[in-house]
Short mmCIF file of C-alpha atoms and ligand atoms in Angstrom, two decimals:
data_model
loop_
_atom_site.label_atom_id
_atom_site.label_comp_id
_atom_site.label_asym_id
_atom_site.label_seq_id
_atom_site.Cartn_x
_atom_site.Cartn_y
_atom_site.Cartn_z
CA UNK X 1 -13.14 -31.73 -27.95
CA UNK X 2 -13.76 -28.00 -28.09
CA UNK X 3 -10.87 -25.65 -28.79
CA UNK X 4 -10.36 -23.78 -25.56
CA UNK X 5 -7.73 -21.05 -25.90
CA UNK X 6 -6.65 -21.60 -22.29
CA UNK X 7 -6.53 -25.41 -21.90
CA UNK X 8 -4.56 -25.40 -18.63
CA UNK X 9 -6.72 -22.77 -16.92
CA UNK X 10 -10.03 -24.22 -18.13
CA UNK X 11 -12.39 -26.17 -15.94
CA UNK X 12 -13.30 -28.41 -18.84
CA UNK X 13 -9.89 -30.04 -18.70
CA UNK X 14 -9.68 -29.89 -14.90
CA UNK X 15 -13.13 -30.29 -13.30
CA UNK X 16 -12.06 -30.07 -9.65
CA UNK X 17 -11.30 -26.73 -8.05
CA UNK X 18 -7.59 -26.06 -7.63
CA UNK X 19 -6.33 -25.33 -4.15
CA UNK X 20 -3.17 -23.27 -3.71
CA UNK X 21 -1.35 -24.17 -0.52
CA UNK X 22 0.69 -21.43 1.18
CA UNK X 23 2.12 -22.68 4.46
CA UNK X 24 -0.91 -23.83 6.46
CA UNK X 25 -3.35 -21.78 4.38
CA UNK X 26 -5.37 -23.29 1.55
CA UNK X 27 -6.53 -20.70 -0.98
CA UNK X 28 -9.51 -22.21 -2.77
CA UNK X 29 -10.16 -24.66 0.06
CA UNK X 30 -13.26 -24.90 2.23
CA UNK X 31 -13.00 -21.55 4.01
CA UNK X 32 -12.37 -18.02 2.81
CA UNK X 33 -8.88 -16.57 3.04
CA UNK X 34 -8.28 -13.04 4.29
CA UNK X 35 -5.25 -11.14 3.05
CA UNK X 36 -4.71 -7.80 4.76
CA UNK X 37 -2.12 -5.11 5.17
CA UNK X 38 -1.21 -1.61 4.09
CA UNK X 39 -0.95 -0.67 0.42
CA UNK X 40 2.76 0.10 0.92
CA UNK X 41 5.31 -0.85 3.53
CA UNK X 42 6.22 2.57 4.99
CA UNK X 43 8.58 1.80 7.90
CA UNK X 44 9.74 -1.16 9.94
CA UNK X 45 7.95 -0.25 13.13
CA UNK X 46 4.62 0.65 11.55
CA UNK X 47 4.59 -2.53 9.46
CA UNK X 48 5.54 -4.92 12.27
CA UNK X 49 3.01 -3.28 14.56
CA UNK X 50 0.12 -3.55 12.12
CA UNK X 51 1.12 -7.10 11.14
CA UNK X 52 0.78 -8.22 14.78
CA UNK X 53 -2.60 -6.49 15.09
CA UNK X 54 -3.88 -7.98 11.84
CA UNK X 55 -2.79 -11.46 12.82
CA UNK X 56 -4.67 -11.15 16.13
CA UNK X 57 -7.72 -9.82 14.29
CA UNK X 58 -7.98 -12.79 11.89
CA UNK X 59 -5.81 -11.99 8.85
CA UNK X 60 -4.20 -15.10 7.39
CA UNK X 61 -1.79 -13.56 4.89
CA UNK X 62 0.02 -10.21 5.12
CA UNK X 63 0.14 -7.84 2.18
CA UNK X 64 2.42 -4.89 1.59
CA UNK X 65 3.89 -3.13 -1.40
CA UNK X 66 7.64 -2.58 -1.71
CA UNK X 67 7.68 -1.78 -5.44
CA UNK X 68 4.67 0.37 -6.21
CA UNK X 69 3.15 1.08 -9.63
CA UNK X 70 2.11 4.73 -9.13
CA UNK X 71 0.33 6.88 -11.69
CA UNK X 72 2.72 9.75 -10.95
CA UNK X 73 6.50 9.36 -11.00
CA UNK X 74 6.58 11.94 -8.19
CA UNK X 75 4.50 9.76 -5.81
CA UNK X 76 6.06 7.40 -3.25
CA UNK X 77 7.46 4.45 -5.20
CA UNK X 78 7.90 2.02 -2.30
CA UNK X 79 10.81 1.08 -0.05
CA UNK X 80 12.23 -1.54 -2.42
CA UNK X 81 14.35 -4.33 -0.92
CA UNK X 82 14.19 -2.78 2.55
CA UNK X 83 10.39 -3.08 2.40
CA UNK X 84 10.66 -6.75 1.47
CA UNK X 85 13.06 -7.35 4.35
CA UNK X 86 10.58 -5.75 6.75
CA UNK X 87 7.82 -8.02 5.44
CA UNK X 88 10.02 -11.09 5.99
CA UNK X 89 10.64 -9.96 9.57
CA UNK X 90 6.90 -9.41 10.15
CA UNK X 91 6.28 -12.89 8.77
CA UNK X 92 8.78 -14.39 11.22
CA UNK X 93 7.17 -12.55 14.13
CA UNK X 94 3.54 -13.35 13.28
CA UNK X 95 3.94 -16.71 11.55
CA UNK X 96 1.86 -15.40 8.65
CA UNK X 97 2.89 -15.78 4.99
CA UNK X 98 3.29 -12.67 2.84
CA UNK X 99 2.34 -11.33 -0.58
CA UNK X 100 3.91 -8.44 -2.47
CA UNK X 101 3.84 -7.10 -6.00
CA UNK X 102 6.62 -7.87 -8.43
CA UNK X 103 6.74 -5.15 -11.07
CA UNK X 104 9.43 -6.39 -13.45
CA UNK X 105 11.60 -9.33 -14.44
CA UNK X 106 14.67 -7.55 -13.07
CA UNK X 107 13.49 -7.48 -9.44
CA UNK X 108 11.73 -10.88 -9.54
CA UNK X 109 14.56 -12.86 -7.88
CA UNK X 110 14.62 -10.36 -5.02
CA UNK X 111 10.85 -10.36 -4.45
CA UNK X 112 10.70 -14.16 -4.75
CA UNK X 113 13.47 -14.45 -2.15
CA UNK X 114 11.56 -12.51 0.52
CA UNK X 115 7.84 -13.22 0.05
CA UNK X 116 5.58 -16.27 -0.17
CA UNK X 117 3.19 -15.15 -2.92
CA UNK X 118 4.09 -13.04 -5.95
CA UNK X 119 1.49 -10.46 -6.92
CA UNK X 120 1.14 -9.43 -10.55
CA UNK X 121 -0.55 -6.05 -10.51
CA UNK X 122 -3.42 -4.95 -12.71
CA UNK X 123 -1.13 -2.80 -14.84
CA UNK X 124 1.10 -5.77 -15.57
CA UNK X 125 -1.56 -8.36 -16.37
CA UNK X 126 -0.41 -8.47 -19.97
CA UNK X 127 3.33 -8.08 -19.35
CA UNK X 128 4.12 -11.36 -21.06
CA UNK X 129 7.85 -11.54 -20.24
CA UNK X 130 6.95 -11.06 -16.56
CA UNK X 131 4.20 -13.71 -16.72
CA UNK X 132 6.63 -16.19 -18.27
CA UNK X 133 9.24 -15.37 -15.64
CA UNK X 134 6.92 -15.89 -12.65
CA UNK X 135 5.73 -19.06 -14.39
CA UNK X 136 9.26 -20.42 -14.09
CA UNK X 137 9.38 -19.87 -10.32
CA UNK X 138 7.95 -22.26 -7.73
CA UNK X 139 6.10 -19.52 -5.85
CA UNK X 140 2.32 -19.11 -5.92
CA UNK X 141 1.30 -16.18 -8.10
CA UNK X 142 -1.72 -13.95 -7.56
CA UNK X 143 -2.71 -12.51 -10.93
CA UNK X 144 -4.82 -9.36 -10.71
CA UNK X 145 -7.24 -8.58 -13.49
CA UNK X 146 -6.21 -5.65 -15.65
CA UNK X 147 -8.35 -2.59 -15.21
CA UNK X 148 -9.53 -2.74 -18.83
CA UNK X 149 -9.24 -6.43 -19.60
CA UNK X 150 -11.86 -9.04 -20.38
CA UNK X 151 -12.17 -12.24 -18.42
CA UNK X 152 -10.89 -14.16 -21.42
CA UNK X 153 -7.77 -12.00 -21.63
CA UNK X 154 -7.27 -12.55 -17.91
CA UNK X 155 -7.48 -16.31 -18.30
CA UNK X 156 -5.06 -16.14 -21.25
CA UNK X 157 -2.60 -14.38 -18.94
CA UNK X 158 -3.09 -17.13 -16.33
CA UNK X 159 -2.35 -19.59 -19.12
CA UNK X 160 1.04 -17.94 -19.66
CA UNK X 161 1.99 -18.68 -16.05
CA UNK X 162 0.56 -22.20 -16.05
CA UNK X 163 2.16 -23.11 -19.39
CA UNK X 164 5.56 -21.96 -18.13
CA UNK X 165 5.28 -24.72 -15.49
CA UNK X 166 3.79 -23.02 -12.43
CA UNK X 167 0.43 -24.56 -11.38
CA UNK X 168 -0.11 -22.26 -8.38
CA UNK X 169 -2.11 -19.41 -9.85
CA UNK X 170 -4.70 -17.41 -7.89
CA UNK X 171 -6.91 -14.90 -9.70
CA UNK X 172 -7.88 -11.57 -8.12
CA UNK X 173 -10.66 -9.30 -9.34
CA UNK X 174 -9.87 -5.68 -8.36
CA UNK X 175 -12.36 -3.60 -10.33
CA UNK X 176 -12.51 -2.48 -13.93
CA UNK X 177 -12.89 0.89 -15.67
CA UNK X 178 -16.43 1.85 -16.52
CA UNK X 179 -18.23 5.18 -17.05
CA UNK X 180 -18.98 5.31 -13.31
CA UNK X 181 -16.99 7.87 -11.33
CA UNK X 182 -18.63 7.57 -7.89
CA UNK X 183 -16.19 4.77 -7.13
CA UNK X 184 -12.54 4.45 -8.20
CA UNK X 185 -13.28 1.34 -10.29
CA UNK X 186 -16.34 -0.87 -10.73
CA UNK X 187 -15.88 -4.11 -8.83
CA UNK X 188 -16.98 -6.84 -11.23
CA UNK X 189 -18.51 -9.44 -8.94
CA UNK X 190 -19.92 -11.14 -12.05
CA UNK X 191 -16.38 -12.35 -12.56
CA UNK X 192 -16.68 -14.80 -9.66
CA UNK X 193 -19.40 -17.10 -11.04
CA UNK X 194 -18.04 -16.63 -14.57
CA UNK X 195 -14.55 -17.72 -13.47
CA UNK X 196 -16.09 -20.59 -11.48
CA UNK X 197 -17.74 -21.82 -14.66
CA UNK X 198 -14.75 -21.35 -16.96
CA UNK X 199 -11.82 -22.17 -14.71
CA UNK X 200 -10.67 -24.31 -11.79
CA UNK X 201 -8.39 -21.59 -10.41
CA UNK X 202 -9.12 -19.92 -7.04
CA UNK X 203 -10.46 -16.37 -7.19
CA UNK X 204 -10.11 -13.59 -4.63
CA UNK X 205 -11.77 -10.17 -4.52
CA UNK X 206 -10.00 -6.90 -3.75
CA UNK X 207 -12.75 -4.47 -2.67
CA UNK X 208 -10.20 -1.82 -1.65
CA UNK X 209 -9.00 -1.02 -5.17
CA UNK X 210 -12.41 -2.08 -6.51
CA UNK X 211 -14.20 0.79 -4.76
CA UNK X 212 -11.48 3.24 -3.72
CA UNK X 213 -13.42 4.16 -0.56
CA UNK X 214 -12.95 2.46 2.79
CA UNK X 215 -16.62 3.02 3.64
CA UNK X 216 -17.68 0.68 0.85
CA UNK X 217 -15.12 -2.03 1.59
CA UNK X 218 -17.03 -4.00 4.31
CA UNK X 219 -20.18 -4.34 2.17
CA UNK X 220 -18.26 -5.48 -0.91
CA UNK X 221 -16.13 -7.84 1.20
CA UNK X 222 -19.27 -9.55 2.44
CA UNK X 223 -20.71 -9.60 -1.09
CA UNK X 224 -17.52 -11.24 -2.35
CA UNK X 225 -17.98 -14.17 0.02
CA UNK X 226 -21.71 -14.43 -0.72
CA UNK X 227 -21.02 -14.62 -4.46
CA UNK X 228 -18.55 -17.46 -3.91
CA UNK X 229 -15.08 -15.91 -3.90
CA UNK X 230 -12.30 -17.84 -2.19
CA UNK X 231 -11.42 -14.84 -0.06
CA UNK X 232 -10.62 -11.16 -0.01
CA UNK X 233 -7.60 -8.91 -0.04
CA UNK X 234 -8.11 -5.65 1.86
CA UNK X 235 -5.88 -2.68 2.55
CA UNK X 236 -5.56 -1.68 6.21
CA UNK X 237 -3.56 1.22 7.66
CA UNK X 238 -3.01 2.35 11.24
CA UNK X 239 -3.66 5.94 10.17
CA UNK X 240 -5.27 6.06 6.71
CA UNK X 241 -5.21 9.88 6.57
CA UNK X 242 -1.41 9.78 6.66
CA UNK X 243 -0.86 6.77 4.35
CA UNK X 244 1.74 7.20 1.60
CA UNK X 245 -0.53 5.39 -0.87
CA UNK X 246 -4.22 4.47 -1.09
CA UNK X 247 -5.23 5.96 2.28
CA UNK X 248 -8.84 6.75 1.25
CA UNK X 249 -9.54 3.08 0.55
CA UNK X 250 -7.72 1.68 3.59
CA UNK X 251 -9.63 0.34 6.57
CA UNK X 252 -8.48 1.26 10.04
CA UNK X 253 -7.32 -1.64 12.20
CA UNK X 254 -10.51 -1.29 14.23
CA UNK X 255 -12.66 -1.52 11.08
CA UNK X 256 -10.76 -4.62 10.02
CA UNK X 257 -11.24 -6.13 13.47
CA UNK X 258 -14.99 -5.74 13.05
CA UNK X 259 -15.03 -7.11 9.48
CA UNK X 260 -12.81 -10.20 9.73
CA UNK X 261 -15.08 -12.38 11.94
CA UNK X 262 -18.03 -11.59 9.67
CA UNK X 263 -16.06 -12.86 6.69
CA UNK X 264 -15.23 -16.12 8.45
CA UNK X 265 -18.84 -16.56 9.62
CA UNK X 266 -20.24 -15.80 6.17
CA UNK X 267 -17.78 -18.19 4.61
CA UNK X 268 -18.99 -21.02 6.88
CA UNK X 269 -22.60 -20.12 6.19
CA UNK X 270 -22.17 -19.92 2.39
CA UNK X 271 -20.00 -22.98 1.96
CA UNK X 272 -22.84 -25.53 1.45
CA UNK X 273 -24.20 -23.50 -1.49
CA UNK X 274 -20.91 -23.68 -3.35
CA UNK X 275 -20.24 -27.29 -2.40
CA UNK X 276 -23.44 -28.21 -4.19
CA UNK X 277 -22.54 -26.21 -7.28
CA UNK X 278 -19.12 -27.82 -7.38
CA UNK X 279 -20.53 -31.36 -7.28
CA UNK X 280 -23.04 -30.55 -10.01
CA UNK X 281 -20.30 -29.20 -12.26
CA UNK X 282 -17.99 -32.12 -11.69
CA UNK X 283 -20.72 -34.66 -12.41
CA UNK X 284 -21.75 -32.92 -15.61
CA UNK X 285 -18.23 -32.78 -16.96
CA UNK X 286 -17.39 -36.40 -16.15
CA UNK X 287 -20.42 -37.61 -18.17
CA UNK X 288 -19.39 -35.94 -21.43
C1 LIG U 1 -2.06 -2.98 -4.91
O1 LIG U 1 -2.48 -4.12 -4.60
O2 LIG U 1 -1.62 -2.15 -4.09
C2 LIG U 1 -2.17 -2.55 -6.32
C3 LIG U 1 -1.37 -1.62 -6.83
O3 LIG U 1 -3.17 -3.17 -6.96
P1 LIG U 1 -3.66 -3.08 -8.50
O4 LIG U 1 -2.53 -3.64 -9.32
O5 LIG U 1 -4.88 -3.92 -8.52
O6 LIG U 1 -3.92 -1.62 -8.80
MN1 LIG U 2 -2.96 -0.11 -3.15
#
């Protein structure tokens, strides 16, 4: 028995892929999941309006930030509880589940009360008290990779959540810091097959933060599905030029409308490739 530092997250101890169920949606199931929404919730009317459009266009989970980790303390910090309340209303109207970032232990009960999936942001990937706290909740947690963290460190952070008693962990690759400046971050698509090999946890790709430019988001969204990700999370805004955060990387609703069916089609097309890989892995592990 090898000494794996992350026994609960490892595939060796859990050969089958994990599926995280959120309402009717299965993240890590047969088809790709699309999470979409603006970076931040900015007002009730704009959020409800875009939520309805996104639902019609093929989004399955709504995103929106209410507590925002901004580089500058002078930038918009999010609407706080009011933003969460707006997301809950949009969820009631559209029937779609929601995801929002929880930034600290203090606001965790509030965020957990209003949304269906807790997002741990890249900057908090190694906030161990927060990881332990979300591990004690019963809500699915989407753990983003830190912008300067290795895959092993990422899996160790997942282990914190799993070992605190919460089995519903979803990983999300959102780009890492490299010497490249043409894009905001470098989207590490290598992480998908590497995670597939090392872990049973579902993995999503966030091409919005991963590139920082809306023009690159459709190509990297398609690449994410082709490389075997369980889905994508993309930022969409009704008027990106006026967005209070991350406008340059936000798709317009029309761009999302064009992209979403391609993601679902690609997911159906690619599924047999990954089915085969999954069976091969499972067989190999059960022999040893
Ligand atoms: C976000 O999803 O809006 C966000 C802040 O992401 P990250 O933590 O990956 O920067
Ligand atoms: Mn953002």
